[in-house]
Coordinates of C-alpha atoms and ligand atoms in Angstrom, one line a residue:
M1 CA -109.1 34.9 -97.7
S2 CA -107.1 32.8 -95.2
K3 CA -103.1 34.2 -94.8
Q4 CA -102.1 31.2 -96.7
S5 CA -103.8 32.0 -100.4
T6 CA -102.3 35.4 -100.6
R7 CA -99.0 36.0 -101.9
S8 CA -96.6 35.8 -99.2
K9 CA -92.8 37.0 -99.2
P10 CA -90.9 33.5 -98.8
S11 CA -88.5 33.8 -96.6
A12 CA -84.8 32.5 -96.9
G13 CA -83.8 29.6 -97.4
T14 CA -87.3 28.5 -98.6
P15 CA -86.8 26.9 -102.2
S16 CA -88.5 29.3 -104.1
A17 CA -86.4 32.1 -102.1
R18 CA -83.0 30.5 -103.5
K19 CA -85.5 30.9 -106.7
Q20 CA -86.0 34.7 -106.2
S21 CA -81.8 34.3 -104.9
R22 CA -81.0 33.0 -108.3
A23 CA -82.9 35.5 -110.5
R24 CA -80.8 38.3 -108.7
Q25 CA -77.7 37.0 -109.8
A26 CA -78.7 36.0 -113.3
I27 CA -79.8 39.8 -113.7
S28 CA -76.7 41.2 -112.4
S29 CA -74.5 38.8 -114.5
T30 CA -76.8 39.6 -117.6
A31 CA -75.7 42.8 -117.1
V32 CA -72.2 42.0 -118.2
N33 CA -73.0 39.7 -121.0
R34 CA -74.4 42.7 -122.4
S35 CA -72.2 44.2 -122.4
S36 CA -69.7 42.1 -123.9
G37 CA -73.4 41.6 -126.7
D38 CA -72.9 38.1 -127.3
Q39 CA -76.6 37.3 -126.0
R40 CA -79.9 39.1 -125.5
P41 CA -80.4 39.0 -121.3
Q42 CA -83.9 37.9 -121.6
D43 CA -82.6 34.6 -123.7
A44 CA -79.9 34.1 -121.1
L45 CA -82.7 34.4 -118.4
V46 CA -84.5 32.3 -120.1
E47 CA -81.9 29.3 -120.3
Q48 CA -81.5 29.8 -116.9
G49 CA -84.8 29.2 -116.2
V50 CA -85.8 32.0 -114.3
H51 CA -88.9 34.0 -114.3
E52 CA -88.5 37.3 -115.3
E53 CA -91.4 40.1 -115.7
R54 CA -92.0 40.2 -119.3
G55 CA -91.0 43.5 -120.8
A56 CA -88.6 44.5 -118.4
Y57 CA -85.8 45.0 -120.8
D58 CA -87.9 47.1 -123.0
E59 CA -86.1 50.0 -124.2
R60 CA -87.5 53.2 -122.7
E61 CA -86.5 57.0 -122.7
S62 CA -86.2 59.2 -119.1
L63 CA -87.1 62.7 -118.8
V64 CA -84.4 63.8 -117.2
N65 CA -80.8 64.6 -117.4
D66 CA -79.8 63.9 -120.8
R67 CA -82.8 61.6 -122.1
R68 CA -81.5 58.9 -122.5
R69 CA -83.1 56.2 -124.2
G70 CA -82.0 51.6 -123.2
T71 CA -82.9 49.6 -120.5
K72 CA -85.0 50.6 -117.2
Y73 CA -81.8 48.9 -115.7
D74 CA -79.8 51.1 -117.2
I75 CA -80.7 54.3 -117.5
T76 CA -82.8 55.3 -114.2
P77 CA -81.1 57.6 -111.9
K78 CA -81.4 58.6 -108.4
V79 CA -84.2 61.5 -107.2
E80 CA -81.3 63.1 -106.1
E81 CA -78.6 62.5 -109.2
V82 CA -81.4 64.7 -111.3
A83 CA -79.9 68.0 -112.5
A84 CA -82.4 68.5 -115.3
I85 CA -86.0 67.9 -116.1
H86 CA -87.4 67.7 -119.5
G87 CA -90.7 66.7 -118.4
F88 CA -93.9 65.4 -116.2
M89 CA -95.4 62.2 -117.5
N90 CA -99.0 61.1 -116.0
D91 CA -99.2 56.7 -116.9
L92 CA -102.8 56.1 -117.6
D93 CA -103.3 51.7 -117.4
C94 CA -106.1 50.3 -118.8
K95 CA -105.3 47.3 -116.7
M96 CA -106.6 49.4 -113.2
L97 CA -110.2 50.4 -114.6
D98 CA -113.0 50.1 -114.2
P99 CA -115.2 48.6 -116.8
A100 CA -118.3 49.7 -115.2
V101 CA -117.4 53.3 -115.3
V102 CA -115.0 54.1 -117.9
G103 CA -116.8 51.0 -120.8
V104 CA -115.0 47.2 -121.0
E105 CA -113.2 48.7 -124.8
C106 CA -111.2 51.3 -122.9
V107 CA -109.9 48.5 -120.6
E108 CA -108.9 46.9 -123.6
S109 CA -107.6 49.7 -126.0
A110 CA -105.7 52.6 -124.9
E111 CA -106.3 53.6 -128.0
A112 CA -110.1 53.9 -126.9
F113 CA -109.7 55.1 -123.5
Y114 CA -107.7 58.0 -125.3
S115 CA -110.6 59.0 -127.6
Q116 CA -113.5 58.4 -125.0
H117 CA -111.8 59.8 -122.4
V118 CA -108.8 61.2 -122.0
R119 CA -109.1 63.1 -124.7
L120 CA -111.4 65.3 -123.4
W121 CA -110.2 65.9 -119.8
L122 CA -107.3 66.9 -121.9
D123 CA -108.7 69.5 -124.0
R124 CA -110.6 70.5 -120.5
D125 CA -107.5 72.4 -119.0
P126 CA -105.0 75.0 -120.6
V127 CA -102.1 73.4 -119.7
L128 CA -102.8 69.3 -119.7
A129 CA -104.2 70.7 -123.2
K130 CA -100.8 71.1 -124.0
A131 CA -99.7 66.6 -122.9
E132 CA -98.0 64.7 -125.4
V133 CA -99.7 61.4 -125.4
R134 CA -98.7 58.0 -125.9
D135 CA -100.1 54.8 -126.1
T136 CA -97.3 52.2 -124.8
G137 CA -99.5 48.8 -126.0
G138 CA -101.6 48.6 -122.8
G139 CA -102.5 52.5 -121.2
L140 CA -101.2 56.0 -122.0
H141 CA -97.9 57.7 -120.9
T142 CA -99.3 61.8 -120.6
I143 CA -96.1 64.0 -121.1
L144 CA -95.8 67.5 -120.3
W145 CA -92.7 68.5 -122.1
L146 CA -91.2 72.0 -121.3
D147 CA -90.2 74.8 -123.3
E148 CA -87.2 74.4 -121.6
P149 CA -85.7 72.2 -118.8
I150 CA -85.8 72.9 -115.1
L151 CA -82.3 73.1 -113.6
V152 CA -82.2 71.8 -110.5
A153 CA -79.9 72.8 -107.8
A154 CA -78.5 71.0 -105.1
G155 CA -81.1 69.6 -103.0
E156 CA -83.5 70.2 -104.5
A157 CA -84.6 67.1 -106.5
R158 CA -86.8 65.9 -103.4
I159 CA -89.1 69.5 -103.8
W160 CA -89.0 68.8 -107.9
N161 CA -90.5 65.0 -107.8
D162 CA -93.1 66.0 -105.1
I163 CA -94.5 68.2 -107.8
A164 CA -94.1 65.6 -110.4
R165 CA -95.9 63.3 -107.9
G166 CA -98.5 66.2 -107.3
I167 CA -99.1 67.1 -111.2
C168 CA -100.3 63.0 -111.2
N169 CA -102.7 63.3 -109.2
A170 CA -104.7 65.3 -111.5
L171 CA -105.5 62.2 -113.8
P172 CA -106.9 58.8 -112.6
G173 CA -102.6 57.0 -113.6
D174 CA -101.1 54.6 -111.6
P175 CA -100.4 55.8 -108.1
D176 CA -96.9 54.3 -107.9
L177 CA -95.8 55.9 -110.4
N178 CA -92.2 57.0 -109.9
G179 CA -92.2 61.0 -109.9
L180 CA -89.1 62.5 -111.7
I181 CA -87.8 59.2 -113.0
A182 CA -90.5 57.3 -114.2
L183 CA -89.4 56.5 -117.3
T184 CA -91.6 56.5 -121.0
R185 CA -91.2 54.1 -123.8
P186 CA -90.2 56.0 -127.1
V187 CA -92.6 56.0 -129.8
A188 CA -92.1 53.2 -132.7
A189 CA -90.5 51.0 -129.7
M190 CA -92.1 47.5 -129.2
N191 CA -93.8 46.7 -125.9
T192 CA -92.9 42.8 -125.2
K193 CA -95.3 43.2 -122.3
Y194 CA -97.6 41.7 -124.7
N195 CA -97.2 38.3 -127.3
P196 CA -97.6 40.0 -130.1
P197 CA -95.4 42.5 -129.6
R198 CA -97.5 46.2 -129.5
E199 CA -95.4 49.0 -130.5
V200 CA -96.0 52.5 -129.0
R201 CA -97.8 54.6 -131.0
Q202 CA -98.2 58.5 -130.7
L203 CA -101.7 59.4 -130.5
R204 CA -101.4 63.1 -129.5
L205 CA -98.3 65.5 -131.2
G206 CA -98.3 68.2 -128.1
E207 CA -96.4 71.3 -127.6
P208 CA -94.2 72.6 -124.8
V209 CA -94.9 74.2 -121.3
S210 CA -93.2 76.4 -119.4
R211 CA -92.0 76.3 -115.8
A212 CA -94.4 78.1 -114.6
E213 CA -97.4 76.3 -115.9
I214 CA -96.3 73.3 -114.4
L215 CA -96.4 75.2 -111.1
N216 CA -100.0 76.4 -112.2
L217 CA -101.2 73.4 -112.1
S218 CA -98.7 71.5 -109.4
R219 CA -100.8 74.6 -107.5
L220 CA -104.3 74.1 -108.8
V221 CA -104.0 70.1 -107.9
A222 CA -102.8 71.1 -104.5
E223 CA -105.5 73.9 -103.7
Q224 CA -108.3 73.6 -105.7
P225 CA -108.7 69.5 -106.3
A226 CA -112.6 69.3 -106.1
R227 CA -112.7 72.6 -109.2
L228 CA -110.2 70.5 -111.1
W229 CA -111.5 67.4 -110.8
M230 CA -114.9 68.5 -111.9
Q231 CA -113.6 70.9 -114.5
L232 CA -111.5 67.6 -116.3
F233 CA -114.4 65.5 -115.9
F234 CA -117.5 67.0 -116.5
G235 CA -116.0 70.1 -117.8
G236 CA -117.6 72.9 -115.0
E237 CA -118.4 73.0 -111.3
R238 CA -121.9 71.0 -111.6
A239 CA -122.1 67.7 -113.2
E240 CA -125.7 66.1 -114.0
P241 CA -126.4 63.8 -113.3
C242 CA -124.5 63.1 -110.3
P243 CA -122.3 60.6 -111.6
F244 CA -122.7 58.3 -108.0
C245 CA -126.7 58.1 -107.8
S246 CA -127.4 58.8 -111.5
K247 CA -130.4 61.5 -109.8
E248 CA -129.9 65.0 -108.4
S249 CA -126.8 66.7 -110.1
L250 CA -123.3 67.6 -108.0
G251 CA -120.9 70.3 -107.6
V252 CA -118.2 71.5 -105.5
A253 CA -118.3 72.1 -102.2
G254 CA -114.9 73.4 -101.0
Y255 CA -111.6 72.8 -101.8
W256 CA -111.7 69.0 -101.3
Q257 CA -115.4 68.3 -101.0
V258 CA -118.3 67.9 -103.4
R259 CA -121.7 67.7 -102.7
C260 CA -125.4 66.2 -104.5
Y261 CA -128.6 66.6 -102.3
Q262 CA -129.1 62.4 -102.6
C263 CA -125.8 61.4 -101.6
G264 CA -124.4 64.5 -99.4
R265 CA -120.5 65.0 -99.2
A266 CA -117.9 63.5 -100.3
N267 CA -114.3 63.9 -100.9
A268 CA -113.4 65.5 -104.1
A269 CA -111.4 62.4 -104.9
S270 CA -113.9 59.9 -105.4
L271 CA -114.2 61.4 -108.3
V272 CA -110.8 60.2 -109.3
Y273 CA -110.6 56.8 -107.3
R274 CA -114.5 55.7 -109.3
F275 CA -112.5 55.1 -112.9
Y276 CA -109.9 52.3 -110.9
S277 CA -112.0 48.7 -110.9
P278 CA -112.8 47.5 -107.3
D279 CA -110.3 44.9 -107.6
F280 CA -107.5 47.4 -108.1
L281 CA -108.4 49.0 -105.1
D282 CA -108.7 46.3 -102.9
S283 CA -105.2 45.4 -104.2
R284 CA -103.7 48.3 -103.1
K285 CA -105.4 48.1 -99.7
E286 CA -104.1 44.5 -99.7
N287 CA -100.0 46.0 -100.0
H288 CA -100.6 48.4 -97.5
H289 CA -101.5 46.8 -94.7
G290 CA -99.4 43.5 -95.2
Ligands
ZN301 ZN1 -125.8 61.9 -106.1

């Protein structure tokens, strides 16, 4: 691939950069329009000829502070502003999945992905089994709601943010998810990223978890990932046949490693990476180098 063909950032002054700058102005000016209530923000953007990400103004739901609902622009606090945590979420996006591993149907339908894979994974861990699951249109949000909010002392938000991100590593979710300040979509809200829009549906009710359960899960992901992933994806410490060679069996071989007589030792994280499509993994490499 030549440099020109990759998505390069326009430099200031090019027509494309001016267009982006106009887009930013339009977004801030529509915030004013919205409070005056005379025009829907997306209509305003369309009139000004600005291409805004579809669904950008959809209703979202915060899992922190007063659990506000609104557009992501209105309800996303800074991490340091989080004073109360009500839940921890993960975002499993169907677009990121490898159809060769999960099946074509699961790349096209979040509900199929849930019933054929995610439901089983959650059921195999006592804490994850309590997650609520929402089909957001193009993927699944799993939410561990707390029985009582965790009150965040001054300076502790970063620690809880790391815990929120760490817990996400249990499942093949969006690696760029925003930790504590990630937003879900309310049940019955419309996801207008799609045409026609898709309604957010609850697939699993879930039940509350305690602060101690969250910390246990966090510890398991950090200290025993090989065991946890083998348990979630294969229901025990051994998978037969091995998911990589389909011949021998694969087993836990240390905190961070799995081993198969055919494949040898492998980093246990490969148990999670195998669910992502090659295109998705390539796009992440490009982003990280450029
Ligand atoms: Zn193998």
